[in-house]
XYZ file of C-alpha atoms in Angstrom:
530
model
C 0.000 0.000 0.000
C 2.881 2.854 0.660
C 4.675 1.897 -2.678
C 1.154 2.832 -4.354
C 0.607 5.939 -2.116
C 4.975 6.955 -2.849
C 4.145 6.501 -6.988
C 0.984 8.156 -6.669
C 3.290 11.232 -4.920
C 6.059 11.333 -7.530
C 3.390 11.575 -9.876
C 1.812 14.824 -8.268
C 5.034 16.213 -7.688
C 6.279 15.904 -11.309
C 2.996 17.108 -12.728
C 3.208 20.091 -10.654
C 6.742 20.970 -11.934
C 6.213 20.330 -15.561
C 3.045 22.997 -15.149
C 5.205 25.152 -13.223
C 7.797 25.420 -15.588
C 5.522 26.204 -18.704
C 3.631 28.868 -16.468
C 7.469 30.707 -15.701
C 8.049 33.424 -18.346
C 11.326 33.719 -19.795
C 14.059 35.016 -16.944
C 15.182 38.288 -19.353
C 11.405 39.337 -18.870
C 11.631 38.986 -14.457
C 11.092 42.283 -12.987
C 11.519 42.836 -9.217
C 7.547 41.819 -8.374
C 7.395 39.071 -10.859
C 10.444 37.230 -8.516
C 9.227 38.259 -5.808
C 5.923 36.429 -7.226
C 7.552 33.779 -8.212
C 9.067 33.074 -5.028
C 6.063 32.809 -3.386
C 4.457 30.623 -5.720
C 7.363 28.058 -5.016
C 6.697 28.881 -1.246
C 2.719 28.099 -1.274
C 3.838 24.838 -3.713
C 6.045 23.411 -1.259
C 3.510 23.844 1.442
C 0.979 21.837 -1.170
C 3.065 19.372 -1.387
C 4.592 19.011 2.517
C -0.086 18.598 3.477
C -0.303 16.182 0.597
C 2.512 14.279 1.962
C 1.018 14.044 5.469
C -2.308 13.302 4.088
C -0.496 10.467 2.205
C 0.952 8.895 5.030
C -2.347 9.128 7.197
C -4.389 7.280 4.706
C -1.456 4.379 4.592
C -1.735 4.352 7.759
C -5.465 4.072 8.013
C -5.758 1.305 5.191
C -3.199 -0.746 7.164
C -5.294 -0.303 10.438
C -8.034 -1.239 8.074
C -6.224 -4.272 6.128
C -5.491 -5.341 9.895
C -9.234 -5.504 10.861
C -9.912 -7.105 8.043
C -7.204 -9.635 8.825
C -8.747 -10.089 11.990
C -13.120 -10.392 11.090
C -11.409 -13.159 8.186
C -9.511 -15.344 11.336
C -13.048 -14.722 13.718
C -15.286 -16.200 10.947
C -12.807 -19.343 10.627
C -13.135 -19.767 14.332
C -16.389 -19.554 14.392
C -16.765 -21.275 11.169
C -14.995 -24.451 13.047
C -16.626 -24.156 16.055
C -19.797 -24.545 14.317
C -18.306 -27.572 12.393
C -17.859 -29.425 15.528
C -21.407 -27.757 17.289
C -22.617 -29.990 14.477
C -20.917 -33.152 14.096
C -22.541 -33.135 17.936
C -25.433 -32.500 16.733
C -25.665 -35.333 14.594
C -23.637 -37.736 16.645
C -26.042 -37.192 19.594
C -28.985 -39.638 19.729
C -31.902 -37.596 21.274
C -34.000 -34.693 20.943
C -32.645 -33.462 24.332
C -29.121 -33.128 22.776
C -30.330 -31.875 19.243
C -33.003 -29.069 20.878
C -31.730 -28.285 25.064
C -34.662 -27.458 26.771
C -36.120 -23.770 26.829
C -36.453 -24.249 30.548
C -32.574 -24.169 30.675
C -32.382 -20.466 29.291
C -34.496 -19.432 31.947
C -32.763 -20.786 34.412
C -29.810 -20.068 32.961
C -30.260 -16.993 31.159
C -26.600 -16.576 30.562
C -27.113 -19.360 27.922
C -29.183 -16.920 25.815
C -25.929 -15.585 24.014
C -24.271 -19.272 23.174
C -26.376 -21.496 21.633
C -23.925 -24.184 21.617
C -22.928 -23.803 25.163
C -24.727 -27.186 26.444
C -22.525 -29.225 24.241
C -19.494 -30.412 25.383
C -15.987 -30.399 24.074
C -15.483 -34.293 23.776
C -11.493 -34.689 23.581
C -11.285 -38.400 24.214
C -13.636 -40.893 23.583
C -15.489 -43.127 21.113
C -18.945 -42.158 21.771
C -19.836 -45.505 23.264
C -23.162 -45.880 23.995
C -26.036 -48.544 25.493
C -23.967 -49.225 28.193
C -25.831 -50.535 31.578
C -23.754 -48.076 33.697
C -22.566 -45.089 33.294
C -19.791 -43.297 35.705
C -19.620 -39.239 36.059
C -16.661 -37.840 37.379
C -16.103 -33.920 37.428
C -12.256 -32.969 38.049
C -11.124 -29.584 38.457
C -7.516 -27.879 39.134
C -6.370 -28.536 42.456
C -3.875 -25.787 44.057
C -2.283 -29.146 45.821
C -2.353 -32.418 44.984
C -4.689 -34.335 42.225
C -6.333 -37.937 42.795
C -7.864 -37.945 39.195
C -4.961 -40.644 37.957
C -5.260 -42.974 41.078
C -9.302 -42.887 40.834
C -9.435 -44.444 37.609
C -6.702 -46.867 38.400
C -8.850 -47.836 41.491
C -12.074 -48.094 39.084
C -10.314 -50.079 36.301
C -8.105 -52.141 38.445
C -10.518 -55.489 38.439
C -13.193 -54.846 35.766
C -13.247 -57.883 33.694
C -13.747 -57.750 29.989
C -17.198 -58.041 30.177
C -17.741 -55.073 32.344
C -15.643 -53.080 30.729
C -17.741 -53.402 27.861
C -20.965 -52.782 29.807
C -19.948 -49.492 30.744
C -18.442 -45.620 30.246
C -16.139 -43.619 32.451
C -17.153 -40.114 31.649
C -14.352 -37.647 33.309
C -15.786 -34.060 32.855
C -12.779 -31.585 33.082
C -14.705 -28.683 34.660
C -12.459 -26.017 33.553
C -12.204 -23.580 30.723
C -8.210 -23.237 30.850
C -7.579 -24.868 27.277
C -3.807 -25.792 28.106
C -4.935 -27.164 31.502
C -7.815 -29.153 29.739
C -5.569 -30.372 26.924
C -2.859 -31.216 29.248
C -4.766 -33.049 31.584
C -7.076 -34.766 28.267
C -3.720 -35.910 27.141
C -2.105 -37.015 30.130
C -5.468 -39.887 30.489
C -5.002 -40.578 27.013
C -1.311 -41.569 27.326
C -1.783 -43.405 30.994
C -5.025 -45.613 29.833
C -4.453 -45.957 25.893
C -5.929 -49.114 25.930
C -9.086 -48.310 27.920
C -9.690 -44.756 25.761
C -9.442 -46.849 22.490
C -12.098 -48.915 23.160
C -14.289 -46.582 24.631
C -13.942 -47.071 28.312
C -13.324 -43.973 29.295
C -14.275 -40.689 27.569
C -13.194 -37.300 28.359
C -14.784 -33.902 27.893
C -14.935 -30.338 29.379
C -17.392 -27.411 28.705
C -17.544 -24.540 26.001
C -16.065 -21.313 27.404
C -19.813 -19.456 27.781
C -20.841 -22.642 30.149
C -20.589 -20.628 33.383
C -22.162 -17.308 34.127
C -20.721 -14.649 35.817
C -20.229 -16.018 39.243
C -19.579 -11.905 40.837
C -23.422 -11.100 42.337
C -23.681 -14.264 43.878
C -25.838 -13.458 47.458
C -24.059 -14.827 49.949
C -25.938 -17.626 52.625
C -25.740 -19.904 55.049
C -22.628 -18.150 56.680
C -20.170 -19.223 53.482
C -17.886 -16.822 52.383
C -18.549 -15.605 48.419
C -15.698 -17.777 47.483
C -17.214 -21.509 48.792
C -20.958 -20.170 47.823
C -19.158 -19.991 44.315
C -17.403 -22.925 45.026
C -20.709 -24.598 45.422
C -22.280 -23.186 42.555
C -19.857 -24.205 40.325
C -19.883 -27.636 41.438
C -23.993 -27.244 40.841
C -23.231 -26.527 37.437
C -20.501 -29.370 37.186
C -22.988 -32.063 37.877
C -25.907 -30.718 35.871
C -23.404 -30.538 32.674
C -22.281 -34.084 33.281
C -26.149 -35.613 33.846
C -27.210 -33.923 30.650
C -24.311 -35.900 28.709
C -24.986 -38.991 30.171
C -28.572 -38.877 28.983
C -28.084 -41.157 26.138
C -25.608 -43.581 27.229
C -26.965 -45.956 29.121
C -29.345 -47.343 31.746
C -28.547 -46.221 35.179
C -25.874 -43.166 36.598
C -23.446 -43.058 39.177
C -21.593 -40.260 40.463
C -18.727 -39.952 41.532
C -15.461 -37.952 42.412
C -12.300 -37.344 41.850
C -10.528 -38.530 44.668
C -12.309 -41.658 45.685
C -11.382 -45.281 45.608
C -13.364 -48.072 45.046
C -14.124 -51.292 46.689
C -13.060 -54.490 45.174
C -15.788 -55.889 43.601
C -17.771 -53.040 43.435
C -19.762 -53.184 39.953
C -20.967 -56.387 40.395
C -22.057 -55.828 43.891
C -24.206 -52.570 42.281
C -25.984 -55.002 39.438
C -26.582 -56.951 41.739
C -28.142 -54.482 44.128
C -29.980 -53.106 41.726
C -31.976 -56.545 40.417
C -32.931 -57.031 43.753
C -34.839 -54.071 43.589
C -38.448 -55.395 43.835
C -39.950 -51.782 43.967
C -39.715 -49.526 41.222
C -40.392 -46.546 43.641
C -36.474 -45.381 44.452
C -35.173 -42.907 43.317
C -31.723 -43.245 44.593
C -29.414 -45.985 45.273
C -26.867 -45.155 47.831
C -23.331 -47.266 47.716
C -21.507 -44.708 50.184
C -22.680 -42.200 52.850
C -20.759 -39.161 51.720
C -21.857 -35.877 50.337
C -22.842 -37.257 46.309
C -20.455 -40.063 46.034
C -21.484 -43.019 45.028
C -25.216 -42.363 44.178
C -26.946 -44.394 41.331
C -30.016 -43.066 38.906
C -31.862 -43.912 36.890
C -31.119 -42.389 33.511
C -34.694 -41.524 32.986
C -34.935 -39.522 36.262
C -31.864 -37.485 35.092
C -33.983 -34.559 33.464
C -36.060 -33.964 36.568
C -33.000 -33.761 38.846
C -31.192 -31.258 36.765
C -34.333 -28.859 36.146
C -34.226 -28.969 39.815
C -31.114 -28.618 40.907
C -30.217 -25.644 38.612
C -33.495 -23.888 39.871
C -31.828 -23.650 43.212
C -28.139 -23.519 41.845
C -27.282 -21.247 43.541
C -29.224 -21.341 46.971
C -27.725 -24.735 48.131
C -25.158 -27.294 48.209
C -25.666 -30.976 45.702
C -26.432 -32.932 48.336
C -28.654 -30.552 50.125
C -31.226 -30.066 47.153
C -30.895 -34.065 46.667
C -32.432 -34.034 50.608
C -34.771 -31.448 49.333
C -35.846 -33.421 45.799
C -36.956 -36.269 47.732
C -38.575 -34.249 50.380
C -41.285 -32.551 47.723
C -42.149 -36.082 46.004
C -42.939 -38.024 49.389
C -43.221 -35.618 52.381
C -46.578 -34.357 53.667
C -46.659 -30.943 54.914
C -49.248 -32.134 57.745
C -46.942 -34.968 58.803
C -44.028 -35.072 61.451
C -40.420 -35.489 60.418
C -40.003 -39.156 61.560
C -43.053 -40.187 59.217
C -41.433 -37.599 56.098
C -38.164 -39.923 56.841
C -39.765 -42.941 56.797
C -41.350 -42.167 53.494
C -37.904 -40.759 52.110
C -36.531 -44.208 52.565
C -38.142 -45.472 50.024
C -36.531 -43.216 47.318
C -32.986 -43.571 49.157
C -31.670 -46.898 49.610
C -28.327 -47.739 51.464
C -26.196 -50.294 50.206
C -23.715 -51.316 52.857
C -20.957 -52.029 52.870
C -20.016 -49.029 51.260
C -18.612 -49.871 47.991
C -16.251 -46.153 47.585
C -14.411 -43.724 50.309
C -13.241 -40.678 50.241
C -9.525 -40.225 49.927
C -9.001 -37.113 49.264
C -7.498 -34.360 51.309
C -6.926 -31.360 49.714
C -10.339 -29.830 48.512
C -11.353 -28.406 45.379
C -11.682 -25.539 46.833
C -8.927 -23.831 47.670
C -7.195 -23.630 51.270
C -10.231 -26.507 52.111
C -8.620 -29.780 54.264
C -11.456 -32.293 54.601
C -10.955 -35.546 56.295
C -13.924 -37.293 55.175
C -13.981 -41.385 55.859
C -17.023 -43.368 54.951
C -17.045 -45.572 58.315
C -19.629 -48.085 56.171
C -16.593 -48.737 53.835
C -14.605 -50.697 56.338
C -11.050 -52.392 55.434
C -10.214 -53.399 52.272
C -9.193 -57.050 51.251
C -4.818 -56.160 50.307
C -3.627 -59.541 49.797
C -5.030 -63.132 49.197
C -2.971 -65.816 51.266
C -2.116 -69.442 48.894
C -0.230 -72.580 50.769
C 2.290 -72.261 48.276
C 4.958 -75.723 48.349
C 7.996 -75.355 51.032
C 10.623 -73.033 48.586
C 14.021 -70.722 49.403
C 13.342 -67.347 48.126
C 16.098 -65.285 46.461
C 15.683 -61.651 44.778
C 17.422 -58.681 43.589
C 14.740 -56.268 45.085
C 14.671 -54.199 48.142
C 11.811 -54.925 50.263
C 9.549 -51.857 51.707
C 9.248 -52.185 55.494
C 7.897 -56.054 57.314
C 6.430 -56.199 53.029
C 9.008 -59.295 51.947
C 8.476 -62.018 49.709
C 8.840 -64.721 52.032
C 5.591 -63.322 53.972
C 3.685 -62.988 51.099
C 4.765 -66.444 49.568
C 3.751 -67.779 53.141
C 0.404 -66.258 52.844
C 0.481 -63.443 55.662
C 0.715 -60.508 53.719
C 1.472 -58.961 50.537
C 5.278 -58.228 48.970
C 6.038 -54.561 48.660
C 9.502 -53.411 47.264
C 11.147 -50.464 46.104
C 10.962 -49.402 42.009
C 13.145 -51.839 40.018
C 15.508 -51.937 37.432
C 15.534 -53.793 34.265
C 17.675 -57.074 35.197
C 15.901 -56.890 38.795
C 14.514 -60.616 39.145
C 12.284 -63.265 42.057
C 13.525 -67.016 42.248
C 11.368 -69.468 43.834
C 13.511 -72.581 44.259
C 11.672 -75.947 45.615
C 13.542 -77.615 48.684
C 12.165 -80.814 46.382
C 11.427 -81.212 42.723
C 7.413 -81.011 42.482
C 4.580 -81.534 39.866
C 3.267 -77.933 39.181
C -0.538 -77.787 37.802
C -0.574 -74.011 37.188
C 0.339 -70.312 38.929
C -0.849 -67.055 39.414
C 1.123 -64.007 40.454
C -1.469 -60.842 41.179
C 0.149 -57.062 41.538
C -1.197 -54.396 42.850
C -4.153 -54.294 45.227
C -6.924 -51.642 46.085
C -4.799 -48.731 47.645
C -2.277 -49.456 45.479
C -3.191 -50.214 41.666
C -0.454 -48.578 40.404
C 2.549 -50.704 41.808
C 2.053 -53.612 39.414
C 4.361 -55.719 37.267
C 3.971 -55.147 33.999
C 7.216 -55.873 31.166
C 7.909 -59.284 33.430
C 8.600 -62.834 32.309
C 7.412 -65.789 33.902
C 9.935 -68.670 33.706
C 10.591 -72.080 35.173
C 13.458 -74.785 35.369
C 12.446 -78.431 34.513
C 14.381 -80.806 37.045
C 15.582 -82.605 33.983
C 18.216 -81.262 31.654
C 17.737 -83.565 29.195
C 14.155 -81.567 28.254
C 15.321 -79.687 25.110
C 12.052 -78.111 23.807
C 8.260 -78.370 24.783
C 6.587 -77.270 21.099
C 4.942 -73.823 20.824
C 8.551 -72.551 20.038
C 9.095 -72.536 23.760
C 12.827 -73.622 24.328
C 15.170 -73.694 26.578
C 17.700 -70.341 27.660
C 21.088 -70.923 27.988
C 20.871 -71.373 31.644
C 18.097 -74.111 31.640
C 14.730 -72.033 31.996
C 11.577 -72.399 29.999
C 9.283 -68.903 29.928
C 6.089 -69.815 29.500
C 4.035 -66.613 30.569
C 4.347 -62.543 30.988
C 2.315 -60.385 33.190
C -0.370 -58.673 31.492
C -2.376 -55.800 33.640
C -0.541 -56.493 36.290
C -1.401 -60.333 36.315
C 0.532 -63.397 35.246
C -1.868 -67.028 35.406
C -1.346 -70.040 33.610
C -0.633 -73.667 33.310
C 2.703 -75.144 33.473
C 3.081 -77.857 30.341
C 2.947 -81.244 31.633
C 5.992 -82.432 28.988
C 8.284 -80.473 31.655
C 7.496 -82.652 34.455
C 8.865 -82.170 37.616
C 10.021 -78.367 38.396
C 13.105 -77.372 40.525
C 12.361 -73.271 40.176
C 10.395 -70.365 39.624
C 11.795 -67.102 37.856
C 10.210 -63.619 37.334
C 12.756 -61.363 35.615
C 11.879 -57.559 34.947
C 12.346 -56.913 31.557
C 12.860 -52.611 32.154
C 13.053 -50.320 34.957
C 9.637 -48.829 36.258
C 9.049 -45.656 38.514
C 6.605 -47.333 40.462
C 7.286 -49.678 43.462
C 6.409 -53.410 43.115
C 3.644 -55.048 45.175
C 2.927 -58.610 44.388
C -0.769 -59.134 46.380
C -0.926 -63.156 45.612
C 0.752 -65.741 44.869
C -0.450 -69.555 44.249
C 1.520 -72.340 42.617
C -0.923 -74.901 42.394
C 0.876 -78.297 42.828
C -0.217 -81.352 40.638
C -0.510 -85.111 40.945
């Protein structure tokens, strides 16, 4: 644009002098007023061209300001353009009207909503949409100024699904925050730690658009809270209601959770089976822990009526609270006593015990918040699983934790806890006699401590005989006389022990690479044969 404006100049300038010197007589006819004319002809010229100049530059400089508008409206409309791209794939992806059209009652309650239409869809980051599922699992996460739980949560949650549960349910994790790097981070840190679980739909992960939450400034503040927990609260409110209304269409029943919970073994059978038993179709809520909303099952169906009424008192009270309150207005007579509006209440609410999740969590969402909140229902977890395992001298290269060795948890009186290892690090079981071995099972890990598993580890054992040369299956022997016939896998290594190696002098586990997590072996069985 200035090289335009500059030729645009040179062509004033030069059609100026070329006029200028036609319209200057001859210099033998100058007389003393004509120069002095002259002169200031040149004078007012120069002045011409000295405003033009400046005018020059100020329209470059306003078609560069506009150029740089324009620069900007193009990049908003491709934003928006791809926002609306995705606000659409939803759109179609989503099975049900209450997806496709969000209530009108929402904009009243949340009149905020008014301005984004696409606000009650949710970013999904991870995730394959799965769908038809009997249970589905809601867990909100936020940024915690301390320490997180998220990880160890859905380790606890995962650690003894079976295949077919897996595949009869969804781990929603709603990232309640509108930070992108913190929600990408975080979206990308589940993906990496549960690849395996994300690509098969297990777990999905999404977070809400940035107009989600209203201006959180005017909230009146009650109950004695300070602003900051009453918006606290509020937020939470909102947390909840966001992740109900995605769960709508994904299964049968919902359970919500938190972030910082862990989960009793067993647990999703133990809520099927709860559930079945069920002979009334009157509750409302199944309880499988006492605290706050953890651990509370729905119905699906019922989801709609609990959101329209928690957000209508979003702001007034905590979740739990306006649960008490929801089951209060459906069964509780005004011309009653409390003790009969309980009695009623119980048939909405019903307590599973024991409690199948606790609270582990210490640092609060909220900020400066310690809670020590224990479920006393949950009671003590089941660590280790005691075998009579056949009279054996124990050697290994790791460093026990503590009273945690291998020779207790060989014996059967507690579980084998050791420091991280290091790729060479290895367990030898050696018989004091030769024995018949049917099969084996080494479990890592246990409830409070899914992480610590065994994972790139070989299973191998040494055949009495050396004349045993190979066993078929392209299982031969190393150099040192072993056979490997398994590998842990999720933590667990189980199998038989071929019968063409007969009688067996020794157990080896070698660790294939070094882990940063400790090693806790919760069971061990070798299963002696006849």
């Amino acid at each position: 644009m200035r090289c335009r404006h500059g030729s645009v100049l040179v062509v004033l300038i030069v059609a100026v002098t070329v006029t200028t010197f036609f319209w200057v007589p001859s210099p033998h006819r100058f007389r003393e007023n004509e120069v002095d004319d002259l002169a200031y002809q040149f004078l007012r010229l120069h002045e011409r061209l000295q405003a033009m100049e400046k005018e020059s530059l100020k329209s470059s400089r306003n078609l560069g300001n506009l150029l740089r508008d324009l620069r900007f409206a193009v990049s908003l409309k491709r934003n928006i353009s791809i926002n609306l791209t995705d606000f659409s794939r939803w759109k179609e992806i989503s099975n049900t009207a209450q997806h496709k059209n969000p209530p009108t009652i929402l904009n009243v309650l949340l009149p905020h909503l008014k301005r984004h239409e696409s606000s009650l869809y949710p970013n999904v980051l991870v995730g394959q949409q799965r769908s038809g599922v009997s249970l589905v699992f809601g867990i909100p996460t936020v940024k915690r100024e301390k320490e997180s739980y998220l990880m160890e949560t859905l380790k606890s949650l995962l650690f003894e699904l079976t295949k077919e549960e897996k595949d009869d349910c969804v781990i929603v994790v709603f990232i309640a925050e509108v930070d992108v790097m913190y929600v990408t981070g975080l979206a990308h840190d589940i993906k990496n730690a549960f690849p395996q679980d994300v690509e098969a739909g297990l777990i999905e992960v999404v977070s809400p658009s940035f107009g989600y939450y209203p201006n959180f400034t005017n909230l009146r503040e009650t109950f004695g809270d300070t602003k900051e927990r009453v918006k606290w609260r509020t937020k939470q409110n909102l947390d909840y209601s966001f992740l109900m209304l995605y769960a709508q269409n994904k299964g049968t029943f919902y359970v919500q959770l938190e972030d910082d919970i862990v989960a009793r073994s067993g647990y999703y059978q133990s809520m099927k089976s709860f559930v079945l038993q069920q002979t009334s179709a009157d509750w409302m809520v199944l309880e499988f822990s006492q605290l706050g909303f953890i651990g509370k099952l729905f119905r699906i169906s019922d989801l709609p009526l609990i959101v329209e009424f928690i957000l209508m008192f979003h702001k007034d009270k905590p979740i739990d609270w306006l649960l008490e309150h929801i089951l209060w207005v459906k069964v509780c007579n005004p011309e009653k006593d409390a003790k009969h509006c309980e009695r009623q209440k119980e048939s909405l609410r019903i307590r599973y015990k024991p409690s199948l999740f606790q609270h582990v969590g210490t640092h609060s969402s909220l900020a400066g918040k310690i809670q020590n909140l224990k479920d006393k229902d949950f009671g003590k977890q089941v660590l280790y699983i005691g075998h009579p395992n056949p009279p054996a001298t124990i050697k290994t290269t790791l460093k026990a934790y503590q009273k945690y060795t291998f020779e207790r948890a060989y014996n059967g009186e507690d579980y084998f806890w050791a420091f991280s290892p290091e790729q060479g690090d290895s367990i030898m079981i050696v018989f004091n006699e030769p024995l018949i071995v049917e099969s084996y099972i080494f479990r890592s890990g246990n409830i409070e401590h899914p992480s610590d598993r065994l994972l790139d580890t070989i299973v191998e054992v040494l055949p009495e005989s050396n004349a045993i040369i190979s066993i078929g299956n392209g299982i031969k022997k190393t150099e040192d006389g072993y056979f490997r016939i398994g590998t842990f896998e999720n933590g667990i290594a189980e199998g038989k022990v071929p019968a063409a190696l007969m009688k067996i002098s020794a157990f080896r586990l070698t660790i294939q690479s070094k882990s940063t997590y400790w090693v806790l072996l919760s069971e061990i069985f070798i299963k002696q044969g006849s």
